[in-house]
Coordinates of C-alpha atoms and ligand atoms in Angstrom, one line a residue:
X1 CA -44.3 164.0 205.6
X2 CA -41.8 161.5 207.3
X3 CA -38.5 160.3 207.9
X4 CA -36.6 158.2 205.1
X5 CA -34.1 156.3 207.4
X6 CA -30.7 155.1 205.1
X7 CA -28.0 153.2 206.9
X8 CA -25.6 150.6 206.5
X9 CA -26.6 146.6 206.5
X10 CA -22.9 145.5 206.5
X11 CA -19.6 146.6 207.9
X12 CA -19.5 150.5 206.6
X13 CA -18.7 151.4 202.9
X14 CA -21.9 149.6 201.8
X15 CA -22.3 153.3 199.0
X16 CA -24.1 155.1 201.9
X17 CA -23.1 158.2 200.1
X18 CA -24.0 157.5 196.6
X19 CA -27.6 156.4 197.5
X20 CA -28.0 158.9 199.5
X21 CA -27.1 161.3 196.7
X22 CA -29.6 159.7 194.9
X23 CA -32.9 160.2 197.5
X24 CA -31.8 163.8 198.5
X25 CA -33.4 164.8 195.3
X26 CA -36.2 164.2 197.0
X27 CA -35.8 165.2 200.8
X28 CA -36.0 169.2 202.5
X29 CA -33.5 167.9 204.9
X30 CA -30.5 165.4 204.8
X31 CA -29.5 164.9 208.0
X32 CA -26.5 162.6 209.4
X33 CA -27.5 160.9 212.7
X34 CA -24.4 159.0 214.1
X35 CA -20.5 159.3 214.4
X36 CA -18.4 161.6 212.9
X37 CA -15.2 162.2 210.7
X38 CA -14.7 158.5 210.2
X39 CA -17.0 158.4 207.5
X40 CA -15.9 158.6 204.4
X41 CA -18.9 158.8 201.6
X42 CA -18.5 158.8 198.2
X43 CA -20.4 160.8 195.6
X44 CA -19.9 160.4 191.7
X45 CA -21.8 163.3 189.9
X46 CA -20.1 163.1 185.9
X47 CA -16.5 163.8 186.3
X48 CA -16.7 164.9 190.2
X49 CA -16.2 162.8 192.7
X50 CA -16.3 163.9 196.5
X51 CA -15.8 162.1 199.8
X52 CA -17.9 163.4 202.6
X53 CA -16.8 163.0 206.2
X54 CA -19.4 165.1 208.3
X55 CA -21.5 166.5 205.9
X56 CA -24.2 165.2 204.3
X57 CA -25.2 164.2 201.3
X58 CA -27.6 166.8 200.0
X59 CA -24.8 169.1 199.8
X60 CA -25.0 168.8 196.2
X61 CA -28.7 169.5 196.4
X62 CA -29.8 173.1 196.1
X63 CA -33.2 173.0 197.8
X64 CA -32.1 170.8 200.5
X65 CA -30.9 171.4 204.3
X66 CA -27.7 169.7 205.3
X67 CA -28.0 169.2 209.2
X68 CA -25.7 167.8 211.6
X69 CA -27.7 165.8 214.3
X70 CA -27.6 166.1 217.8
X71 CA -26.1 162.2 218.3
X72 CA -23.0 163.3 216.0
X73 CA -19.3 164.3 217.2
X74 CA -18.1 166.8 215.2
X75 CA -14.5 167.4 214.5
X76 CA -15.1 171.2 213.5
X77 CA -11.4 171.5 211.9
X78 CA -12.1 168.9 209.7
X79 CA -15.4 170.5 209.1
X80 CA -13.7 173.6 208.3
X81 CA -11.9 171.3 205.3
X82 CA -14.3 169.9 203.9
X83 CA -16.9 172.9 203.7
X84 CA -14.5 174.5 202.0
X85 CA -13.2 171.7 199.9
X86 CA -17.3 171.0 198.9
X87 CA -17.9 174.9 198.3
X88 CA -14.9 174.4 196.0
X89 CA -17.2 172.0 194.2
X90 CA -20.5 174.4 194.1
X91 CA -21.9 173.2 197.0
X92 CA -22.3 176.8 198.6
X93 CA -22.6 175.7 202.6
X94 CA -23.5 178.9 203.9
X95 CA -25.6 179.2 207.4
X96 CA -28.9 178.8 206.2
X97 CA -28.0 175.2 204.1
X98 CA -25.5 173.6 207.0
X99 CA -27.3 173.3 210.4
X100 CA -25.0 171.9 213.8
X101 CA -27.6 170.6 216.5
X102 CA -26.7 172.7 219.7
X103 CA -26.8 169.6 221.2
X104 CA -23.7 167.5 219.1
X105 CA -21.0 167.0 220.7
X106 CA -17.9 168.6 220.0
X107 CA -14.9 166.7 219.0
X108 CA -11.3 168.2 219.8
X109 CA -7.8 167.5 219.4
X110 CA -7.0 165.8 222.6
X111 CA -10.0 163.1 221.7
X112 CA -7.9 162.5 218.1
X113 CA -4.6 162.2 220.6
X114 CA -6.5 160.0 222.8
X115 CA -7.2 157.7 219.9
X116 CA -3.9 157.3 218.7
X117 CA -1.9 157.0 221.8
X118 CA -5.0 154.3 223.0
X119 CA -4.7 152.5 219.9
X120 CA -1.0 151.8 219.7
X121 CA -0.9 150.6 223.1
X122 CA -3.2 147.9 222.6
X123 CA -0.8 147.0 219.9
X124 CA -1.5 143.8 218.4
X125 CA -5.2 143.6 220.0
X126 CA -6.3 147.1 218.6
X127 CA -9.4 147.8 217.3
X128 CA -8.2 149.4 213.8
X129 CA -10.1 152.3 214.5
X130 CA -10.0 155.2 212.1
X131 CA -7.9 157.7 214.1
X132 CA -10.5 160.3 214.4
X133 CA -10.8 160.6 218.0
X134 CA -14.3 159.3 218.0
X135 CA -14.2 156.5 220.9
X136 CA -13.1 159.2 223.7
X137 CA -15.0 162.0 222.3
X138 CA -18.3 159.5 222.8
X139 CA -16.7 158.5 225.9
X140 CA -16.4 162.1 227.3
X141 CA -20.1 162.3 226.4
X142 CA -21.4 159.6 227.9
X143 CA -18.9 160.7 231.1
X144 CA -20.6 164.2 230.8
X145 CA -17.3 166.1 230.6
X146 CA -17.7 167.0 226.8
X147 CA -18.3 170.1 225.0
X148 CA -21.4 170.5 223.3
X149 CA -21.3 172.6 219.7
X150 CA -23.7 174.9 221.4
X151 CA -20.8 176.2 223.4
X152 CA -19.4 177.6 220.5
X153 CA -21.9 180.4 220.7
X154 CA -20.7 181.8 224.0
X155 CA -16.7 182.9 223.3
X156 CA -15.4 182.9 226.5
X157 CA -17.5 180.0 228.3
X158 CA -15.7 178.3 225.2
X159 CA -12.4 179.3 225.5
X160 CA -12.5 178.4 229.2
X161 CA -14.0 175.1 228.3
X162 CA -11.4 174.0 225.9
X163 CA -8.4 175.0 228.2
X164 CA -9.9 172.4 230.7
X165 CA -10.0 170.3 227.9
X166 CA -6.5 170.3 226.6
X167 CA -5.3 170.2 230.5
X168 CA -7.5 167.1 231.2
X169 CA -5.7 165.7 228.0
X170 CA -2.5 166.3 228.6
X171 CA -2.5 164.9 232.1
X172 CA -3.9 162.0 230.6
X173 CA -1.4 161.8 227.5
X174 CA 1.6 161.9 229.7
X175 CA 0.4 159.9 232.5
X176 CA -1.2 157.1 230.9
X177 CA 0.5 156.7 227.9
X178 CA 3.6 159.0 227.8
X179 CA 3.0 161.2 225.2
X180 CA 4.1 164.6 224.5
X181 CA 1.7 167.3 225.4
X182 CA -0.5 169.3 223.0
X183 CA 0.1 172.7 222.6
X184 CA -2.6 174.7 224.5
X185 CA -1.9 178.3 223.1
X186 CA -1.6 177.4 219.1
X187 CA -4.8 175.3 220.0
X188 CA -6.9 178.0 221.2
X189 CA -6.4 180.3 219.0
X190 CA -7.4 177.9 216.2
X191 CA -10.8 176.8 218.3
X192 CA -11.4 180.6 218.9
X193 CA -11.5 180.7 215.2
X194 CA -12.9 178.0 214.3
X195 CA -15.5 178.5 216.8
X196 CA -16.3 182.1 215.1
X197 CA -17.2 180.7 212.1
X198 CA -18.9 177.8 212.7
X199 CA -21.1 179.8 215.7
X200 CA -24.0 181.1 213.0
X201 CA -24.6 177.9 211.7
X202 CA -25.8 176.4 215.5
X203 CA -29.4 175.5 215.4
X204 CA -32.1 173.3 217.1
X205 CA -31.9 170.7 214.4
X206 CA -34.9 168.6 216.1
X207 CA -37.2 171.7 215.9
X208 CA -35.9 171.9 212.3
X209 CA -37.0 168.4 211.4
X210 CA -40.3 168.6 213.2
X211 CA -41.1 171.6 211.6
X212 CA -40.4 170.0 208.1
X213 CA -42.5 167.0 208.7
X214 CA -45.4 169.1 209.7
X215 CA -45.2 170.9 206.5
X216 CA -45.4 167.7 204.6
X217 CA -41.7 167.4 203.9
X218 CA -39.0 164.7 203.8
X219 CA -36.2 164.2 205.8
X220 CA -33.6 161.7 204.8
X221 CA -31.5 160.5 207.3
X222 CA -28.1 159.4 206.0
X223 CA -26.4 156.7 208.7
X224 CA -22.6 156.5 208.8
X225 CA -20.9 153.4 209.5
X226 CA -22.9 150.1 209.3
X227 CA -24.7 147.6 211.3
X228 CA -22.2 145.5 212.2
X229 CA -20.5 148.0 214.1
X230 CA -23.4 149.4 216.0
X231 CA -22.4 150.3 219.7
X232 CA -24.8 147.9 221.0
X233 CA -25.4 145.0 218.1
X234 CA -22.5 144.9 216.3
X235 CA -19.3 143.0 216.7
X236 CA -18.7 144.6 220.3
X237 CA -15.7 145.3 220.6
X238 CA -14.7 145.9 217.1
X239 CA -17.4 148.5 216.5
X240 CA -17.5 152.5 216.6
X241 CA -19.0 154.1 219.6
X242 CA -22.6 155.2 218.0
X243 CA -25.7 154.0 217.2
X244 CA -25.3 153.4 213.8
X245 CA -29.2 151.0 213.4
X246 CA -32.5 152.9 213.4
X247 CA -32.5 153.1 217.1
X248 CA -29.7 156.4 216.7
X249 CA -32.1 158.0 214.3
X250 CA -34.7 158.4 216.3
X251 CA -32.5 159.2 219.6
X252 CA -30.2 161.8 217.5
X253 CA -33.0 163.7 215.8
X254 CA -35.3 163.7 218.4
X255 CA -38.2 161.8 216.4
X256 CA -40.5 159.0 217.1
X257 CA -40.7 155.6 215.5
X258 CA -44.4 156.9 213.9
X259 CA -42.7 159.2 211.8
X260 CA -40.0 156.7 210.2
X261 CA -41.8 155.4 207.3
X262 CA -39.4 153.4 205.2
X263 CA -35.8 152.1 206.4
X264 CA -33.3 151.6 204.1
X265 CA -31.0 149.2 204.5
X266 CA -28.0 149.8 201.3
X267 CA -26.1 146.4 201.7
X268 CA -23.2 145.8 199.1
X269 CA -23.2 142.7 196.6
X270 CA -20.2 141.2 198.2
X271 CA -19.2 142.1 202.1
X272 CA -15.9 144.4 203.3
X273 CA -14.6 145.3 206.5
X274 CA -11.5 147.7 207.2
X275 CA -10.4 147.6 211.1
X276 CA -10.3 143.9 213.0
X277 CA -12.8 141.9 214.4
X278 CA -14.8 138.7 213.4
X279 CA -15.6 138.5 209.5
X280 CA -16.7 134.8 209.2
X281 CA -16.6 135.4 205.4
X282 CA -13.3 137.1 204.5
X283 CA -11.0 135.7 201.7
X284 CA -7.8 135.3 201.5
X285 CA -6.4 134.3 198.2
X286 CA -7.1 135.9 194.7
X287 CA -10.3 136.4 194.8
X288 CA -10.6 138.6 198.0
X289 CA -8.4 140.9 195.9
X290 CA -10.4 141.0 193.2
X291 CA -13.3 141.6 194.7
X292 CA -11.0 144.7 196.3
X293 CA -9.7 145.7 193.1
X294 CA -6.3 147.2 192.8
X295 CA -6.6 150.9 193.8
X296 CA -6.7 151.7 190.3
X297 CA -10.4 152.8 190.4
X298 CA -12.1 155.2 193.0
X299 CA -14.6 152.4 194.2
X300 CA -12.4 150.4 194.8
X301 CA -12.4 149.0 198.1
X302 CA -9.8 151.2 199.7
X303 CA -10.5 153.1 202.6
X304 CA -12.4 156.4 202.1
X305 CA -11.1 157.8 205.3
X306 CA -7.5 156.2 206.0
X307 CA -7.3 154.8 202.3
X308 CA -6.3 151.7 204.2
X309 CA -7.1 148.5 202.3
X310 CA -10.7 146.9 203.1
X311 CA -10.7 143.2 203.9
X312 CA -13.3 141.6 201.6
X313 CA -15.4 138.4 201.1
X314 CA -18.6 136.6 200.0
X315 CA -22.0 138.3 200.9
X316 CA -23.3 137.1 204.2
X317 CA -27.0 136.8 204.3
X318 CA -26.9 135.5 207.8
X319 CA -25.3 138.6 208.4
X320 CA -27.5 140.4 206.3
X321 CA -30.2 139.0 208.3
X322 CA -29.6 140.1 211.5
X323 CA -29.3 143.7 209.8
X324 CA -32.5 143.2 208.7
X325 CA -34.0 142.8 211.9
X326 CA -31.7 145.3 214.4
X327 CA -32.9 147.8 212.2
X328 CA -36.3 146.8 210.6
X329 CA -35.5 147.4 207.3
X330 CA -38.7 148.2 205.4
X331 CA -36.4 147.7 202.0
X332 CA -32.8 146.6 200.7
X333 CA -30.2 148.6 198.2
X334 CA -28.0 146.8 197.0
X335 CA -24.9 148.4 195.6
X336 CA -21.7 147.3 193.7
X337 CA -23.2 144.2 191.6
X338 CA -21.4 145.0 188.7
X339 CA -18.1 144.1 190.4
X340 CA -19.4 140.6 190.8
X341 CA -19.4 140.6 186.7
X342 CA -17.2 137.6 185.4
X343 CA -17.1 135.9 188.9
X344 CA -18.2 132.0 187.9
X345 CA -19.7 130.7 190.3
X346 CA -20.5 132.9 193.0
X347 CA -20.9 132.1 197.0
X348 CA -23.4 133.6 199.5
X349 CA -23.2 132.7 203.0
X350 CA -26.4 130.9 203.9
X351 CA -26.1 129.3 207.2
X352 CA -23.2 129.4 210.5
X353 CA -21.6 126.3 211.8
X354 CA -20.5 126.9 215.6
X355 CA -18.1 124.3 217.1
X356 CA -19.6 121.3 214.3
X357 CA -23.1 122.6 214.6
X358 CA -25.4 124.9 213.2
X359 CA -26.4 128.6 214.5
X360 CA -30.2 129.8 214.3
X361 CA -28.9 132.9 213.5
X362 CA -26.3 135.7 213.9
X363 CA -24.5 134.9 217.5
X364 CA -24.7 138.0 219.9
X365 CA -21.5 137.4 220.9
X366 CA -18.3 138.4 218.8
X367 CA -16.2 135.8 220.1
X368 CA -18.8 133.2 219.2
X369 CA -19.0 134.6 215.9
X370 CA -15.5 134.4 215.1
X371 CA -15.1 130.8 215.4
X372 CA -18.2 130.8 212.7
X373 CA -17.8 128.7 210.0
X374 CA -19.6 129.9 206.5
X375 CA -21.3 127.6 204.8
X376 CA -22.5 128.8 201.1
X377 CA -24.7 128.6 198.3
X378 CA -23.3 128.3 194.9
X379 CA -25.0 130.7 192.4
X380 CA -24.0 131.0 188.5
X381 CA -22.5 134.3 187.6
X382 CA -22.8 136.3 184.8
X383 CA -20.5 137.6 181.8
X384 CA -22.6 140.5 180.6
X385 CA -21.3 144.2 181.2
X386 CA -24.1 145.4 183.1
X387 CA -23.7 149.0 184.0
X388 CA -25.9 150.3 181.4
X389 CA -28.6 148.4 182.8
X390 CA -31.7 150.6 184.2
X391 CA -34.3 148.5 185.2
X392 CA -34.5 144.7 186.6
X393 CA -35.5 143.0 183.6
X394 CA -32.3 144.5 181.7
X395 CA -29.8 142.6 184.3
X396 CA -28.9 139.0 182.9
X397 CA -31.0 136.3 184.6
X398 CA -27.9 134.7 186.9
X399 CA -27.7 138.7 188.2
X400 CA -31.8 138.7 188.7
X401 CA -31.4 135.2 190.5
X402 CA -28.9 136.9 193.0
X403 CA -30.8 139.3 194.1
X404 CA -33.6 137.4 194.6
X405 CA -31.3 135.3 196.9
X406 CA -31.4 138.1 198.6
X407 CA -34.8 138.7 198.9
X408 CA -35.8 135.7 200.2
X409 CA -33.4 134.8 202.3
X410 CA -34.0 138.1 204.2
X411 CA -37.5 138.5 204.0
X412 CA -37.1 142.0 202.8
X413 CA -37.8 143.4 199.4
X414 CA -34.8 144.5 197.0
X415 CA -36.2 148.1 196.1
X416 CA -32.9 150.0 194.7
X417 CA -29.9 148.2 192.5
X418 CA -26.9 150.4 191.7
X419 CA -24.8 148.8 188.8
X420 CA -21.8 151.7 189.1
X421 CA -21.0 154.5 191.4
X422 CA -22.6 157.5 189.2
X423 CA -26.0 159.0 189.7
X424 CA -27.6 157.6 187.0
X425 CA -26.6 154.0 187.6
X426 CA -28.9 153.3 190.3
X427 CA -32.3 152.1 189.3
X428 CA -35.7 151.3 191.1
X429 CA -36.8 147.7 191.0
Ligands
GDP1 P1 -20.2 154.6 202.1 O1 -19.2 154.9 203.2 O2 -21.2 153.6 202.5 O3 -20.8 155.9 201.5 O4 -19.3 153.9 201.0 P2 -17.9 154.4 200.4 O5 -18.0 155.7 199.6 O6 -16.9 154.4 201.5 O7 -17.5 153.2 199.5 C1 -18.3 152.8 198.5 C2 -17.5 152.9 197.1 O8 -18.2 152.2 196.1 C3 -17.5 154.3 196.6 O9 -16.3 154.5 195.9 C4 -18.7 154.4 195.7 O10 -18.5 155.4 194.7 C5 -18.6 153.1 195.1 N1 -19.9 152.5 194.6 C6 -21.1 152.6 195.2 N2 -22.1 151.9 194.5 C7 -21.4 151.4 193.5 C8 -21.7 150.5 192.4 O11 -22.9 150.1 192.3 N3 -20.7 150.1 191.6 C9 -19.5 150.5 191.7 N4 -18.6 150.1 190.8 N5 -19.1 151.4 192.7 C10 -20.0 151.8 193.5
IMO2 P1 -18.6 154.8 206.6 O1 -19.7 155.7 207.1 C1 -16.1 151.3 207.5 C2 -14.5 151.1 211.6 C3 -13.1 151.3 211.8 C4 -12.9 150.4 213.0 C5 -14.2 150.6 213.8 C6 -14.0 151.7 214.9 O2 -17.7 155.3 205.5 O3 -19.2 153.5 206.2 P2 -13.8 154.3 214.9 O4 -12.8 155.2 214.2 O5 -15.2 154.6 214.5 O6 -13.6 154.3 216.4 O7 -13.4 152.8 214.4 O8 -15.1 151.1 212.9 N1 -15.2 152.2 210.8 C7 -15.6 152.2 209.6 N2 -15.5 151.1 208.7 N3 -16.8 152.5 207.2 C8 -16.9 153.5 208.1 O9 -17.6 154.6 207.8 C9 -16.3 153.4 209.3 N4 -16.2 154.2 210.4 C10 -15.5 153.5 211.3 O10 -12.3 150.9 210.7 O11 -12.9 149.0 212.6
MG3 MG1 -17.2 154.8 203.6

């Protein structure tokens, strides 16, 4: 029928996963479009909760398709983990439920070398990335010297291709940055492996999702990161190196823009960032760290990935805004109110100053953006427990009032509020 675009409006960790969960229940195919193993998405079923790198988020859906999309960089030993870890779970990944596009790329030790040895000599002007090798495995792409996961099918084009891998690598790990060299025989043998088992699960995953939509049915596609650290409209150059907006949907899956019927931005009550780079509406006293929590609780804002503590602040609608638009969001989520509970009064960021005057809108320019100063609206809070609420009218009227704050500041309808990280908690509005 048509393609249910979900991403995030924010900086990442917006509850991507959980949402997603929620709509696979009613999707043929959940696909991931973007990045790789430096997502980190939660899902809370009852007792369980799982953290989802590369797979997506129907995996705890019988009837549905998990698909890996052809704009991803796959990291197939860390896909090796968390199949197994899932399948451990009930999710039963076999071949016919877990679909690579022949056309992903591949990601491979040397990129997660790369990453580390490039990160710690920038030193104090690092990015923060996430470690996973994801900026040179893009960059190898875009270089046209990667592997695609199609070569896995072929054994010895592969094992050829991955020795000139490693050597490229290691001339580049001790010449550039003086590093040890990785260890080409122990490697191979794992990718032989690895490439073994992960060979029958290679398929066209375009042709997949065509053939779904002509049969009527509905393909989810879950986003990974947010839009603040889109490749091309995020905070350049503390962003990932994907196209995280709706533009990397349609480029990854291989669809048009007439089959994308609704986009789905999931924004959080409050914003996060984990990495550097501009965040004109970080804290940094008591309340940033109770808007973080301690640790103690699974959602709290703690790295899924690196479990390295997320910076936090205020929702920024200006922010949220420009979200909005990068990606045409047809409709809003918004996760995580119930941590706002007992905050009196609350701040939203309506409006940037720049150098004493005020922005139209969200500056294209990082730099410019972190010399932004916030300027907020003061909203009442609320006292009321409200995770057991399930519809709109059982939120207390302060909580209604902020999210239609929301709505009107962005122009785009709240459709979904989630009031806790489980299933049930998430109700239409
Ligand atoms: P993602 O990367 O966008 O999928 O988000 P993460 O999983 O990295 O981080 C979001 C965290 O918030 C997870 O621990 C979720 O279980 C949790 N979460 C999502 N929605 C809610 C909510 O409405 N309330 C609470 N308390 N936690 C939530
Ligand atoms: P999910 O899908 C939050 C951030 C990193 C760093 C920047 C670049 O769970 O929302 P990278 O490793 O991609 O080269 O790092 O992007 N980042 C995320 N932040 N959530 C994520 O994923 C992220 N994936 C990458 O912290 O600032
Ligand atoms: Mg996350």
């Amino acid at each position: 029928m048509s393609v249910i675009a979900l991403l995030g409006a924010q900086w990442g960790d917006e509850g991507k996963g959980h949402i997603a969960d929620k709509l696979a229940a009613q999707a043929f195919i959940v696909a991931r479009y973007n990045g790789g193993d430096n997502a980190g998405h939660t899902i809370t079923v009852g007792d369980m909760v799982v953290r989802t790198h590369l797979i997506p988020a129907g995996a705890f859906h019988s009837r549905v398709t998990c698909a890996l999309g052809a704009g991803m960089v796959i990291n197939l030993r860390s896909l090796a983990r968390e199949v197994d870890e899932l399948n451990s779970h009930g999710a039963d990944l076999n071949p016919d439920r877990l679909k690579i596009d022949v056309a992903a790329h591949l990601l491979l030790p040397g990129h997660v070398a790369l990453d580390g040895a490039g990160e710690s000599q920038l030193g104090a002007t690092a990015i923060g990335t996430t470690q996973r090798g994801i900026g040179p495995a893009y960059t190898d792409k875009a270089a046209r010297v990667g592997l695609r996961a199609g070569s896995i099918a072929d054994v010895e084009t592969f094992a050829e291709a991955f020795r000139a891998h490693v050597e490229r690598t290691n001339v580049r790990l001790t010449r550039d940055f003086a590093r040890p060299m990785l260890d080409s025989i122990a490697l191979e043998a794992e990718y032989a492996n690895l490439a073994a088992r992960f060979a029958p699960h290679l398929a066209d995953v375009t042709a997949l999702v065509h053939a779904a939509l002509e049969r009527g049915e509905t393909v989810l596609a879950e986003g990974a990161q947010g839009a603040l650290l889109d490749l091309d409209h995020g905070t350049y150059p503390f962003v990932t190196s994907s196209s995280t907006t709706t533009g990397g949907v349609l480029t990854s899956l291989g669809v048009g823009p007439k089959h994308v019927t609704r986009v789905i931005g999931v924004a959080k009550a409050f914003c996060s960032r984990v990495g550097a780079g501009p965040f004109p509406t970080e804290l940094h006293d008591a309340m940033s760290e109770r808007l973080r929590g301690t640790g103690a609780n699974p959602w709290d804002e703690f790295g899924s990935t690196t479990r390295r503590p997320r910076r936090t602040g205020w929702l920024d609608l200006v922010a949220l805004k420009h979200a909005a638009r990068i990606n045409g969001l047809s409709e809003i989520v918004v996760t995580k109110l119930d941590i706002l509970t007992g905050i009196e009064p609350l701040h939203i960021c309506t409006a940037y100053t720049y150098r004493g005057k005020q922005m139209a809108g969200f500056p294209g320019d990082s730099a410019w953006l972190g010399e932004c100063v916030p300027s907020y609206t003061e909203l009442p809070g609320w006292h009321e427990d409200i995770g057991a609420a399930r519809r709109l009218s059982g939120l207390p009227r302060a909580a209604r009032a902020y999210i239609e704050q929301i709505q009107s500041f962005t122009g785009v309808p709240v459709s979904h509020v989630s009031v806790g990280p489980e299933r049930s908690q998430i109700f239409e509005v």
